[in-house]
Each structure stands twice: as C-alpha cells, then as structure tokens.
C-alpha cells in the first residue's frame, strides 16, 4: 500500500490543493497500485512509512496555527526528501521550507531551512502576484519522456516573493515576469530530487499530469510497472486552459 | 451638481435605448457605469453626495441578490421608494449604472432607501467614495472562499473592509457570529435567530440548507434597526430572482436551476438535492469573467457529499470548463457524461425523454441557461 501523507488538510487548503492527493491516488490506481490518503494534523505521528508527502497553502491566520508543529517535522522531512521520495509543497508550505520569511512589517519568521531560499513580503498588499501562469518546464531538471506538453499551467495568488540561491533549481520559467517565485526573475517553484515546491495553487497535478508522472516515475519503475498511461481527459483540459491563457 | 447628474442620467438612458432597441447591442444595463468608471471623475462620490437617502449596502459570498430583492420587496410593499441595483450587477460599474438608470425617477424627491448589493472585494472601493459624514448600514451576510483570482484570501478581504470602515463614525455593521466575526471592527450589530424567521421561511418556501434562511435574520435585524414592521401578507407575492430554484420547461423537459458558484453553495445544493427525486443532474460550469477564470474551487466541494449524493444519479456536464469537472469527478470515481454545451444538452434530454433535470450552474452559466429557457 502506497501511503500518502496530507499535512494539515484542515488548515492548509487554500484553494483546491486537496485535489493533488486524490490525483496521486487515482494515478497510481491506473497502474494497479493501491494507495491510501492519511490526514496528518497537529500532533499526529508522521513516520518513514509514508511514500508521498503533500502540504498546501493556507490563509495567514491558519498558517500561524500549524507553524510550531510544522517546525517539529524537520528531521523527518529532510530524510524523506534526501532519500528521493516524492513530495509536493504548495505556496505557504513551500515558503516554510526555506531559511526564513520576512513579513511586511520586517518580522523574521524562521523556516525549516531545508532549502537555501528566502521569502520576503513587500509592505503593500496591493501588489500580490496573482493570475494564471504558464510555466515552461526547465528541461534540465524535468525531461518528460513521453508525448506531453513541456508547459505546465496553474493559478497563483501570493504576496511573498521567494528568492532561490543560485544552486537551487526551479521547476521552470514563467511566461510572465510578475508571476512565479517573485517579480524579478522568471523562475517558478523549486525542484530537488523528487520534491516539488510551487506557487501554483489548486489541483496542480490534475492540471499537469506530467508532474505526477515525474514524481511517481521512480516508484513505478521499482514496482516494474510500465510507465505508460493514457492522459486523454487531462490532456484535453490542459490544452483548453493553455489556449485560453494564450489568447 | 444634482442637475448635471440628472442631465448625464438622461443622456445615458437615451444612449441605452439607442444601443439596446435600435442597434440591439446587449442589455445595456451596466454600459453607463462602464463609461463613467473610465473617467477621472469620482462619479460615485457625486451620486452619494447628491442623493440623500437611507443607504443599505449588502455584501457577502452567498445570497446577496436574493436578500436585496427581498428587502426591496418589503420596502416597496410599504410604499417606500427604493433605488437599487436589483439585477445583481454589484461591481462599481453596476452601482453607478443603478444611479444613472434610476435617477430620473427621483427628480423631485430623493428615494427613501438606496439598497445596494456590493461585491465583497468592491466594498472598500465603494466606501471610499461614500461621504464620511453620512450614515449607512452594511450587512456582511457571510464570507467563504469564492473566486481566489478576485478576492485573494478572506483574511485580506476582512482587513481591507475594516480599514475602509475606520474613516466613518456612524454606521450599522450587521454581522453573523461566524469565523470572521472577531476580525471585524468593534461593536458590530450581531444577528440572532429572529422570532419571525420560521414564519418567513414558510411563506417564502425557502429551501432547506439555503443561505437565505440565515440571511432572513439579517433582514429582520435590519428592519428592527430601521423600526419598520414587516407586512407578512405582502410576502406571498414575492418571487426569487431567476436561477435560485426557478423552474422552466423546454421540449417537455423540466429544468430546475440552482446557482452554484462556489464550494459552499455547491455543498448546500447537494444537501438540498439529497432528498429529491431527481435522476438527472446537469452541472453547467463556465469560466467567464463573472465566474472567475480559475475553477480550482471544484476541489473544495465536500467529496463525501458528492460521492453519496451523486451515486446512482445520471450526471451530465456542460460549459467551458466541463472537461475540468469531468476530471474532478473521474478522480473521485463518479461517472459522468460530458455534453459540452447547452444545445447538445437540450437535444440529448429531448431525445432521451428525460422528464426533470436538476441544474447546478455557476454565474454566467445560469444567465445563459435562463436566457435559453425563458
């Protein structure tokens, strides 16, 4: 049984992020692999029996609520990530994977320091980075080995600007300078082994099954499952959104 | 100033007649507001200053249009004059248009009440133009996750509404004791279950789980503040705005339309549906500007309700984002059939001899289907 840990689903669930864990379950089922979704709340046990970790983003008030508990998960997360096990962190949880988050009133909130990144929030809330994003995948880090679009799509809405140390790789380049990790470079998200961090909210993996494929590829290979799957329905939806955002 | 505003109103009414009747370009409802919004002049502030009235602003995620239309009905039935944007155009341009389209009616006498529906994200903008020495009532019916692309996080929205209220000394802020209550400015008027609520629900035939059952307490609290008694007998003549459970017939097929524009309204309509006989459900979802371009909210619908209530039903999909809904249901192992658009849907239901269709549609989809069925 493939175990999917969904961290803080009650607090970090800003906009359809939950769809990602259901898609992992659905995706594996297509290969005949049974999986279970386990909701991990504040104080719940999180051990190395989990195969996939997911955490989303939430409103500031709820992120504050889980903050202390999330910090206690550091050693487990480092082990999981460095072993090359798949995980996905969206928006708020992505920001907390870095060194710190500098709030608009210059308060420094310590992160888990798993990745060499920092996030800073400008004083003016009016300049949130909001909109539909098209990201061209960084082919040096993701090489889709099947016939699928190398662009991913998603929707983002955040105030914090995340800056990656030059050694940290992003997922790809945003079409729009004002969307992505920040408003000074075109990079979006972060990729390390089989861990993806992104600002793209909602059912990211459903909208972009190539990311689910990338995250689960090694697992499928180990299980000697032929990594082939017909993404037709997801593909049509993906194309539809791409066309709308390009027009 | 007032005379200039009247001249502008007459000018736009003339343009509207020309545009709609002669050129047949759209309904022209918000055209005037659209043009005035483009100018550098704060016309909204001028209207607010010139029109002396009891101002009532109604905002919230669900039930604004129905609440405004019920308030208007109660006031009018007691011979009060009302200026309102009752068609549901609740952005700045809709409110501007309401003044333009209605001002000539109030040439000699100000309206007794201005009842304005305001989009949640537009509240700070509207209050910015409102004279700081005038009194108003603001009803915040409820706040839940809606279009993330326009509203951002609800926390941020509450902060912005609070900031704009700080410029006023005299106002009635009417709130329910929900999760965001404590974040609002001090001393709001708290809505409580009103003794007349059940009577009103029965007279108005309000469906179970509807937001309107809670919103009735807001209306009753407002009328207590205004010291106006509600004439219950007048309510039997009230009918809700199209799309709030309205029934239509086409090719011998009945359609019951329910506006379903965010996870909360979807969940409520699913609960309502659970006790009904409907076999066929049409989920009709678009991503036009009034709906929001991002439809990730599907994934915030209660999954267990969906699985339980849609089980053993025939689920059909249509609209510009029907593919996304298809994927969503597919992931939850709920079978559905994509009919893509309304024409296909009407043909399909006619051919299959379906008797009743329960339609869950978001904003622009509701407008589209009601227009076709009327």
XYZ file of C-alpha atoms in Angstrom:
621
model
C 0.000 0.000 0.000
C 1.386 3.388 -1.083
C 0.894 5.785 1.821
C 0.124 9.428 1.057
C 0.507 11.876 3.947
C -1.561 15.015 3.602
C -0.176 17.516 6.105
C -2.614 19.856 7.863
C -5.549 19.443 5.467
C -7.851 21.490 7.699
C -5.521 24.489 7.826
C -3.546 24.414 4.576
C -6.263 24.058 1.988
C -6.455 27.432 0.348
C -7.955 26.631 -2.995
C -8.459 23.101 -4.120
C -4.963 21.965 -3.092
C -6.523 18.755 -1.772
C -7.133 17.680 -5.371
C -3.443 16.779 -5.607
C -3.536 13.928 -3.111
C -6.656 12.498 -4.703
C -4.962 12.650 -8.076
C -1.925 10.722 -6.777
C -4.300 8.027 -5.541
C -6.198 7.990 -8.839
C -2.979 7.990 -10.879
C -1.486 5.016 -9.014
C -4.760 3.164 -9.307
C -4.370 3.359 -13.091
C -1.245 1.245 -12.652
C -2.979 -1.171 -10.330
C -1.265 0.224 -7.230
C -3.393 0.638 -4.143
C -2.847 3.715 -2.041
C -4.310 5.420 0.999
C -4.564 9.083 1.976
C -3.719 9.847 5.607
C -4.553 13.232 7.050
C -1.812 14.430 9.386
C -2.900 17.194 11.732
C -1.165 18.998 14.583
C 0.489 16.431 16.883
C -0.240 13.414 14.668
C 2.519 10.870 14.081
C 4.444 11.192 10.838
C 6.964 8.393 10.296
C 9.033 6.998 7.450
C 6.346 4.550 6.344
C 4.881 7.314 4.185
C 5.707 7.253 0.479
C 4.401 10.664 -0.529
C 4.171 13.921 1.414
C 1.854 16.736 0.466
C 1.259 20.114 2.109
C -0.680 23.033 0.653
C -1.071 26.693 1.465
C -3.492 28.462 3.760
C -4.574 31.886 4.948
C -2.053 33.588 7.266
C -4.161 33.004 10.378
C -4.257 29.230 9.828
C -0.608 29.022 8.784
C 0.270 30.581 12.135
C -1.719 27.837 13.821
C 0.334 24.975 12.336
C 3.691 26.767 12.340
C 5.197 25.342 15.557
C 4.066 21.810 14.737
C 5.469 22.038 11.209
C 8.886 23.017 12.581
C 8.987 19.773 14.586
C 8.684 17.767 11.346
C 12.048 18.991 10.035
C 14.223 15.887 10.558
C 11.560 13.606 9.109
C 11.110 15.805 6.045
C 14.883 16.055 5.424
C 15.172 12.265 5.481
C 12.171 11.814 3.175
C 13.346 14.414 0.674
C 17.017 13.298 0.564
C 16.021 9.678 0.034
C 14.397 10.861 -3.182
C 10.870 10.006 -2.057
C 8.214 12.151 -3.757
C 6.715 15.196 -2.091
C 4.846 18.317 -3.109
C 4.650 21.622 -1.225
C 2.427 24.472 -2.392
C 2.580 28.179 -1.560
C 2.632 28.614 2.251
C 4.266 25.259 2.950
C 6.796 25.953 0.149
C 7.760 29.238 1.828
C 8.279 27.456 5.156
C 10.772 25.030 3.556
C 13.240 27.922 3.268
C 15.514 29.781 5.700
C 13.030 32.454 6.700
C 10.023 34.520 5.754
C 10.389 38.255 6.199
C 6.934 39.769 6.759
C 5.802 43.183 5.530
C 6.489 44.650 8.996
C 10.062 43.212 8.961
C 9.342 40.334 11.312
C 11.574 37.343 10.527
C 9.744 34.022 10.696
C 12.143 31.084 10.844
C 11.606 28.371 8.244
C 12.646 24.705 8.271
C 15.831 25.633 6.384
C 15.645 22.558 4.199
C 16.329 24.586 1.069
C 18.532 27.617 0.528
C 15.716 30.018 -0.226
C 14.240 33.076 1.472
C 10.830 34.725 1.144
C 10.148 38.411 1.616
C 6.821 40.149 1.719
C 6.597 43.734 0.427
C 4.717 46.227 2.606
C 1.959 46.826 0.076
C -0.632 44.030 -0.121
C -1.938 45.513 -3.345
C 0.921 44.063 -5.342
C 0.131 40.423 -4.810
C 1.341 38.103 -7.540
C -1.998 36.880 -8.834
C -3.034 35.224 -12.040
C -2.996 32.271 -14.358
C 0.548 31.142 -15.031
C 2.089 29.270 -17.891
C 5.428 27.758 -16.958
C 7.816 26.238 -19.462
C 9.416 23.329 -17.657
C 13.122 23.501 -17.093
C 14.199 20.606 -19.285
C 17.472 20.144 -17.470
C 15.540 19.092 -14.405
C 12.412 17.572 -15.892
C 12.661 15.603 -19.059
C 9.210 14.325 -19.869
C 9.899 11.081 -21.695
C 6.510 10.819 -23.278
C 4.421 12.889 -25.592
C 3.108 15.615 -23.346
C 3.381 19.371 -23.295
C 6.524 20.783 -21.677
C 4.465 23.669 -20.339
C 2.556 23.492 -17.109
C -0.358 25.659 -16.086
C -1.756 26.872 -12.822
C -3.106 29.708 -10.799
C -1.182 31.647 -8.192
C -2.016 34.208 -5.568
C 0.675 35.203 -3.079
C 2.273 38.237 -1.557
C 5.632 36.755 -0.505
C 8.460 36.789 -3.035
C 10.703 33.749 -2.877
C 14.343 34.036 -3.921
C 16.356 30.897 -4.682
C 20.094 30.619 -4.097
C 21.754 30.159 -7.496
C 22.474 26.484 -6.729
C 18.797 25.706 -6.154
C 16.910 24.683 -9.259
C 13.486 25.945 -10.193
C 10.764 23.967 -11.970
C 10.748 26.227 -14.961
C 10.309 29.707 -16.313
C 7.119 31.728 -16.078
C 5.820 33.407 -19.211
C 5.063 36.499 -17.149
C 7.761 38.237 -15.041
C 5.164 39.140 -12.404
C 4.119 35.560 -11.865
C 6.271 32.787 -10.463
C 8.537 32.853 -7.414
C 8.957 36.639 -7.406
C 8.798 39.663 -9.678
C 12.488 39.984 -10.543
C 13.224 36.730 -12.339
C 11.064 34.363 -14.333
C 11.672 31.269 -12.201
C 8.796 29.319 -10.733
C 8.953 26.825 -7.892
C 11.768 24.611 -6.759
C 12.827 21.099 -7.626
C 15.142 18.829 -5.660
C 15.261 15.095 -6.393
C 11.589 14.078 -6.264
C 10.424 17.066 -4.266
C 8.487 19.803 -5.973
C 7.638 23.153 -4.437
C 5.365 25.520 -6.295
C 3.257 28.641 -6.098
C 0.650 27.110 -8.395
C -2.458 26.556 -6.334
C -5.229 24.077 -6.686
C -5.178 20.730 -8.385
C -1.708 21.256 -9.888
C -1.149 17.561 -10.617
C -4.565 17.132 -12.254
C -3.942 20.119 -14.488
C -0.422 18.883 -15.220
C -0.275 15.095 -15.081
C 3.323 15.217 -16.354
C 4.308 16.436 -12.887
C 2.562 13.495 -11.229
C 4.329 11.256 -13.714
C 7.679 12.819 -12.864
C 7.137 12.484 -9.120
C 5.972 8.870 -9.265
C 8.192 7.609 -12.104
C 10.882 6.010 -9.882
C 8.309 4.296 -7.715
C 6.527 2.868 -10.756
C 9.833 1.702 -12.221
C 10.796 -0.029 -8.984
C 7.464 -1.801 -8.982
C 8.244 -2.887 -12.559
C 5.137 -1.117 -13.811
C 5.271 0.039 -17.400
C 5.176 3.820 -17.053
C 2.575 4.299 -19.766
C -0.836 5.773 -19.200
C -3.430 7.452 -21.374
C -3.870 11.010 -20.103
C -6.509 11.887 -22.685
C -9.073 13.599 -20.441
C -6.434 15.524 -18.504
C -4.664 16.379 -21.749
C -7.782 17.964 -23.304
C -8.341 20.011 -20.180
C -4.684 21.068 -20.140
C -4.847 22.173 -23.794
C -8.104 24.005 -23.182
C -6.606 26.108 -20.374
C -3.414 26.742 -22.360
C -5.434 28.008 -25.318
C -7.498 30.298 -23.112
C -4.448 31.808 -21.468
C -2.537 32.252 -24.659
C -5.360 34.015 -26.474
C -24.313 69.426 -9.138
C -27.523 67.418 -8.939
C -28.891 68.917 -12.152
C -25.705 67.918 -14.011
C -26.090 64.351 -12.753
C -29.695 64.301 -13.975
C -28.614 65.520 -17.405
C -25.938 62.791 -17.521
C -28.577 60.217 -16.484
C -30.964 61.280 -19.253
C -28.120 61.224 -21.752
C -27.179 57.643 -20.851
C -30.787 56.488 -20.814
C -31.094 57.855 -24.343
C -27.879 56.022 -25.336
C -29.175 52.851 -23.716
C -32.424 52.996 -25.698
C -30.422 53.575 -28.870
C -27.963 50.777 -28.081
C -30.445 48.127 -26.971
C -33.521 48.838 -29.087
C -32.075 50.164 -32.316
C -28.625 48.616 -32.514
C -29.515 45.570 -30.384
C -26.154 45.514 -28.625
C -26.513 43.673 -25.316
C -28.826 44.645 -22.485
C -27.075 47.950 -21.770
C -27.590 47.582 -18.013
C -24.065 48.492 -16.980
C -22.956 50.425 -20.053
C -23.305 53.854 -18.380
C -21.349 52.688 -15.338
C -18.660 51.277 -17.566
C -18.189 54.642 -19.314
C -18.311 56.713 -16.096
C -15.832 54.373 -14.423
C -13.346 55.120 -17.202
C -13.333 58.852 -16.460
C -11.069 60.532 -13.900
C -14.086 61.918 -12.014
C -15.361 60.059 -8.955
C -18.985 59.974 -10.135
C -19.955 57.535 -7.430
C -18.984 60.041 -4.765
C -21.034 62.726 -6.562
C -24.085 60.451 -6.640
C -23.711 59.564 -2.973
C -23.409 63.254 -2.058
C -26.349 64.342 -4.211
C -28.804 61.605 -3.332
C -29.894 61.855 0.275
C -31.370 58.584 1.387
C -31.090 55.724 3.866
C -28.175 53.760 2.446
C -28.099 49.991 2.903
C -25.156 48.035 1.496
C -25.485 44.269 1.268
C -22.378 42.161 0.776
C -21.244 38.574 1.375
C -20.332 35.496 -0.615
C -23.745 33.888 -0.958
C -27.303 35.205 -1.154
C -26.724 38.929 -1.848
C -29.087 39.274 -4.806
C -31.958 37.389 -3.137
C -31.502 39.365 0.090
C -31.530 42.708 -1.732
C -34.562 41.756 -3.748
C -36.443 40.699 -0.604
C -35.517 43.937 1.226
C -36.714 45.922 -1.801
C -39.969 43.959 -1.929
C -40.692 44.576 1.760
C -39.895 48.291 1.475
C -41.902 48.802 -1.705
C -44.885 46.924 -0.302
C -44.979 49.611 2.394
C -44.844 52.368 -0.196
C -41.256 53.374 0.393
C -39.370 54.472 -2.696
C -36.211 52.463 -3.395
C -33.195 52.939 -5.634
C -31.366 49.647 -6.086
C -29.081 47.600 -8.304
C -31.509 44.702 -8.008
C -30.275 42.932 -11.157
C -27.180 41.787 -9.277
C -24.600 43.991 -11.067
C -22.651 44.571 -7.905
C -19.296 45.958 -9.038
C -18.642 49.716 -9.107
C -19.966 49.991 -12.644
C -23.209 48.234 -11.668
C -23.788 50.646 -8.790
C -23.005 53.654 -10.992
C -25.445 52.312 -13.558
C -28.134 51.865 -10.899
C -27.889 55.594 -10.133
C -27.867 56.563 -13.810
C -30.790 54.319 -14.737
C -32.944 55.304 -11.752
C -32.116 58.943 -11.094
C -34.792 60.459 -13.391
C -37.447 58.674 -11.275
C -36.216 60.587 -8.256
C -36.003 64.040 -9.788
C -38.366 65.791 -7.373
C -37.914 63.585 -4.310
C -34.964 61.544 -3.061
C -35.555 57.806 -2.701
C -36.449 56.745 0.838
C -33.878 53.956 0.608
C -30.860 53.116 -1.526
C -30.399 49.363 -1.250
C -27.177 48.390 -2.974
C -25.711 44.959 -3.460
C -21.916 45.209 -3.300
C -19.381 42.618 -4.368
C -17.245 41.701 -1.320
C -13.997 42.818 -2.929
C -15.584 46.119 -4.005
C -16.720 47.186 -0.515
C -13.546 49.221 0.232
C -13.778 50.934 -3.149
C -17.443 51.837 -2.675
C -16.939 53.089 0.894
C -14.000 55.192 -0.278
C -16.457 57.202 -2.380
C -19.124 57.383 0.322
C -19.337 60.732 2.211
C -17.707 60.299 5.593
C -20.426 62.303 7.384
C -23.346 60.225 6.118
C -24.825 57.210 7.893
C -25.159 53.788 6.270
C -25.904 50.180 7.134
C -23.577 47.432 5.920
C -24.736 43.825 6.066
C -21.969 41.231 5.683
C -24.086 38.133 5.163
C -21.338 35.538 5.112
C -17.787 35.160 3.853
C -16.414 31.989 2.384
C -13.931 31.042 -0.259
C -15.078 32.271 -3.651
C -13.061 33.407 -6.609
C -9.473 33.426 -5.452
C -8.443 35.420 -8.515
C -10.541 38.411 -7.453
C -10.794 38.210 -3.711
C -7.476 36.748 -2.645
C -7.577 35.341 0.859
C -10.622 36.088 3.018
C -8.291 37.312 5.791
C -7.007 40.017 3.451
C -10.532 40.932 2.405
C -11.642 41.422 6.020
C -8.562 43.585 6.699
C -9.410 45.790 3.712
C -13.090 46.176 4.719
C -12.009 47.054 8.265
C -9.551 49.661 7.009
C -12.247 51.397 4.991
C -14.716 51.404 7.923
C -12.236 53.266 10.126
C -12.958 56.508 8.248
C -16.591 56.504 9.428
C -18.111 57.294 12.788
C -21.769 56.451 12.231
C -22.705 53.190 10.616
C -24.550 49.960 11.383
C -22.351 46.960 10.656
C -24.585 43.889 10.734
C -22.764 40.582 11.103
C -23.323 36.964 11.962
C -21.179 35.280 14.565
C -19.124 33.323 12.042
C -15.395 32.534 11.916
C -14.513 36.050 10.756
C -16.676 37.906 13.265
C -13.844 38.596 15.717
C -11.692 40.090 12.973
C -14.150 42.881 12.241
C -14.105 46.296 13.915
C -15.535 46.574 17.391
C -19.253 46.959 18.130
C -20.962 45.360 15.165
C -24.634 44.505 15.443
C -24.883 40.791 15.944
C -27.595 38.894 14.089
C -29.585 36.446 16.193
C -32.211 33.905 15.273
C -35.334 36.044 14.918
C -38.739 35.012 16.147
C -40.277 35.644 12.692
C -37.688 33.629 10.769
C -39.689 30.375 10.580
C -42.853 32.224 9.506
C -40.960 33.905 6.717
C -39.325 30.657 5.617
C -42.739 29.028 5.312
C -44.318 31.911 3.412
C -41.367 32.260 1.040
C -40.971 28.471 0.637
C -37.261 28.761 1.251
C -35.499 25.505 0.588
C -33.655 23.754 3.351
C -29.892 24.440 3.530
C -30.374 27.695 1.602
C -28.322 30.685 2.686
C -31.496 32.704 2.591
C -32.823 31.042 5.748
C -29.885 32.597 7.655
C -29.987 35.773 5.619
C -33.609 36.288 6.716
C -32.271 37.007 10.207
C -30.138 39.769 8.697
C -33.188 41.240 7.002
C -35.235 41.025 10.194
C -32.422 42.629 12.220
C -32.154 45.425 9.646
C -35.874 46.136 9.824
C -35.680 46.187 13.623
C -32.952 48.829 13.359
C -34.985 50.808 10.818
C -38.033 50.383 13.033
C -40.149 49.109 10.154
C -42.648 46.313 10.711
C -42.830 43.657 8.044
C -46.194 43.085 6.447
C -46.184 39.283 6.169
C -49.145 39.135 3.796
C -47.189 41.064 1.158
C -44.509 38.363 1.086
C -46.707 35.784 -0.618
C -46.333 37.827 -3.827
C -42.535 37.728 -3.661
C -40.620 35.606 -6.134
C -36.888 34.966 -6.171
C -34.506 36.084 -8.885
C -34.098 33.614 -11.786
C -31.681 30.800 -11.052
C -32.470 30.446 -7.368
C -34.540 27.293 -7.698
C -36.599 28.607 -10.614
C -38.411 26.149 -12.864
C -38.537 26.187 -16.660
C -39.794 23.859 -19.347
C -38.387 23.149 -22.816
C -39.353 20.288 -25.153
C -41.426 18.747 -22.340
C -38.362 18.584 -20.095
C -38.456 20.462 -16.763
C -35.329 22.265 -15.613
C -34.826 23.415 -12.027
C -31.966 25.899 -11.952
C -29.773 26.446 -8.895
C -26.980 28.990 -8.867
C -23.882 27.170 -7.645
C -20.867 29.407 -7.812
C -18.559 28.307 -5.023
C -17.916 25.293 -2.757
C -20.366 26.413 -0.054
C -23.273 26.920 -2.454
C -22.406 23.637 -4.198
C -22.466 21.759 -0.881
C -25.774 23.389 0.110
C -27.380 22.487 -3.196
C -26.093 18.914 -2.921
C -27.683 18.625 0.524
C -30.933 20.034 -0.843
C -30.768 17.561 -3.723
C -30.273 14.600 -1.387
C -33.945 14.398 -0.508
C -35.269 14.943 -4.033
C -36.470 12.596 -6.734
C -34.235 13.910 -9.497
C -32.476 11.256 -11.561
C -30.689 13.624 -13.941
C -28.272 16.307 -12.874
C -26.677 18.768 -15.218
C -23.579 20.508 -13.872
C -23.006 23.532 -16.067
C -19.776 25.450 -15.403
C -18.147 28.294 -17.283
C -15.032 30.345 -16.619
C -16.128 33.722 -17.924
C -15.129 36.947 -16.130
C -18.059 36.979 -13.635
C -17.288 33.361 -12.713
C -13.561 33.833 -12.201
C -11.058 32.351 -14.599
C -9.770 29.776 -12.170
C -12.030 26.877 -11.307
C -9.888 25.123 -8.694
C -12.787 25.644 -6.270
C -14.328 22.419 -7.592
C -11.790 20.603 -5.465
C -13.081 22.287 -2.304
C -16.572 20.808 -2.698
C -17.315 18.259 0.017
C -16.121 14.955 -1.524
C -18.227 12.733 0.691
C -21.433 14.645 -0.171
C -20.565 14.356 -3.849
C -19.943 10.617 -3.665
C -23.042 9.973 -1.579
C -25.483 12.248 -3.378
C -24.399 11.737 -6.994
C -24.230 7.966 -6.575
C -26.904 6.258 -8.675
C -27.787 9.522 -10.431
C -27.136 10.341 -14.069
C -24.622 13.180 -14.052
C -24.173 15.317 -17.159
C -21.712 18.133 -17.702
C -21.665 21.222 -19.897
C -19.899 24.584 -20.110
C -16.482 25.919 -20.932
C -14.907 24.034 -18.020
C -16.895 20.803 -18.290
C -13.663 18.904 -19.001
C -12.222 20.015 -15.692
C -15.326 18.896 -13.855
C -15.209 15.594 -15.719
C -11.636 15.046 -14.496
C -12.614 16.003 -10.993
C -15.492 13.505 -10.864
C -13.365 10.884 -12.554
C -10.739 11.154 -9.818
C -13.466 10.620 -7.233
C -14.688 7.623 -9.219
C -18.023 9.286 -10.047
C -19.289 8.541 -13.506
C -20.366 11.483 -15.649
C -21.098 12.251 -19.271
C -19.793 15.397 -20.926
C -22.362 17.070 -23.192
C -20.024 20.061 -23.723
C -22.631 22.776 -24.353
C -26.254 23.721 -23.838
C -27.509 22.922 -27.349
C -26.199 19.371 -27.056
C -27.719 19.101 -23.605
C -31.183 20.238 -24.696
C -31.082 17.844 -27.672
C -29.864 14.976 -25.529
C -32.540 15.394 -22.851
C -35.238 15.743 -25.501
C -34.137 12.569 -27.300
C -33.784 10.514 -24.153
C -37.227 11.612 -22.945
C -35.926 12.889 -19.608
C -38.656 14.472 -17.523
C -36.788 16.541 -14.936
C -33.287 17.958 -14.838
C -31.714 19.427 -11.732
C -29.253 22.066 -12.938
C -26.294 23.272 -10.886
C -24.782 26.202 -12.727
C -22.314 28.936 -11.900
C -22.986 32.611 -12.569
C -22.588 33.081 -16.326
C -23.895 29.552 -16.930
C -27.077 30.400 -15.007
C -27.553 33.557 -17.073
C -27.006 31.536 -20.259
C -29.421 28.723 -19.441
C -32.143 31.029 -18.083
C -31.918 33.113 -21.269
C -32.370 29.980 -23.404
C -35.252 28.651 -21.332
C -37.226 31.862 -20.861
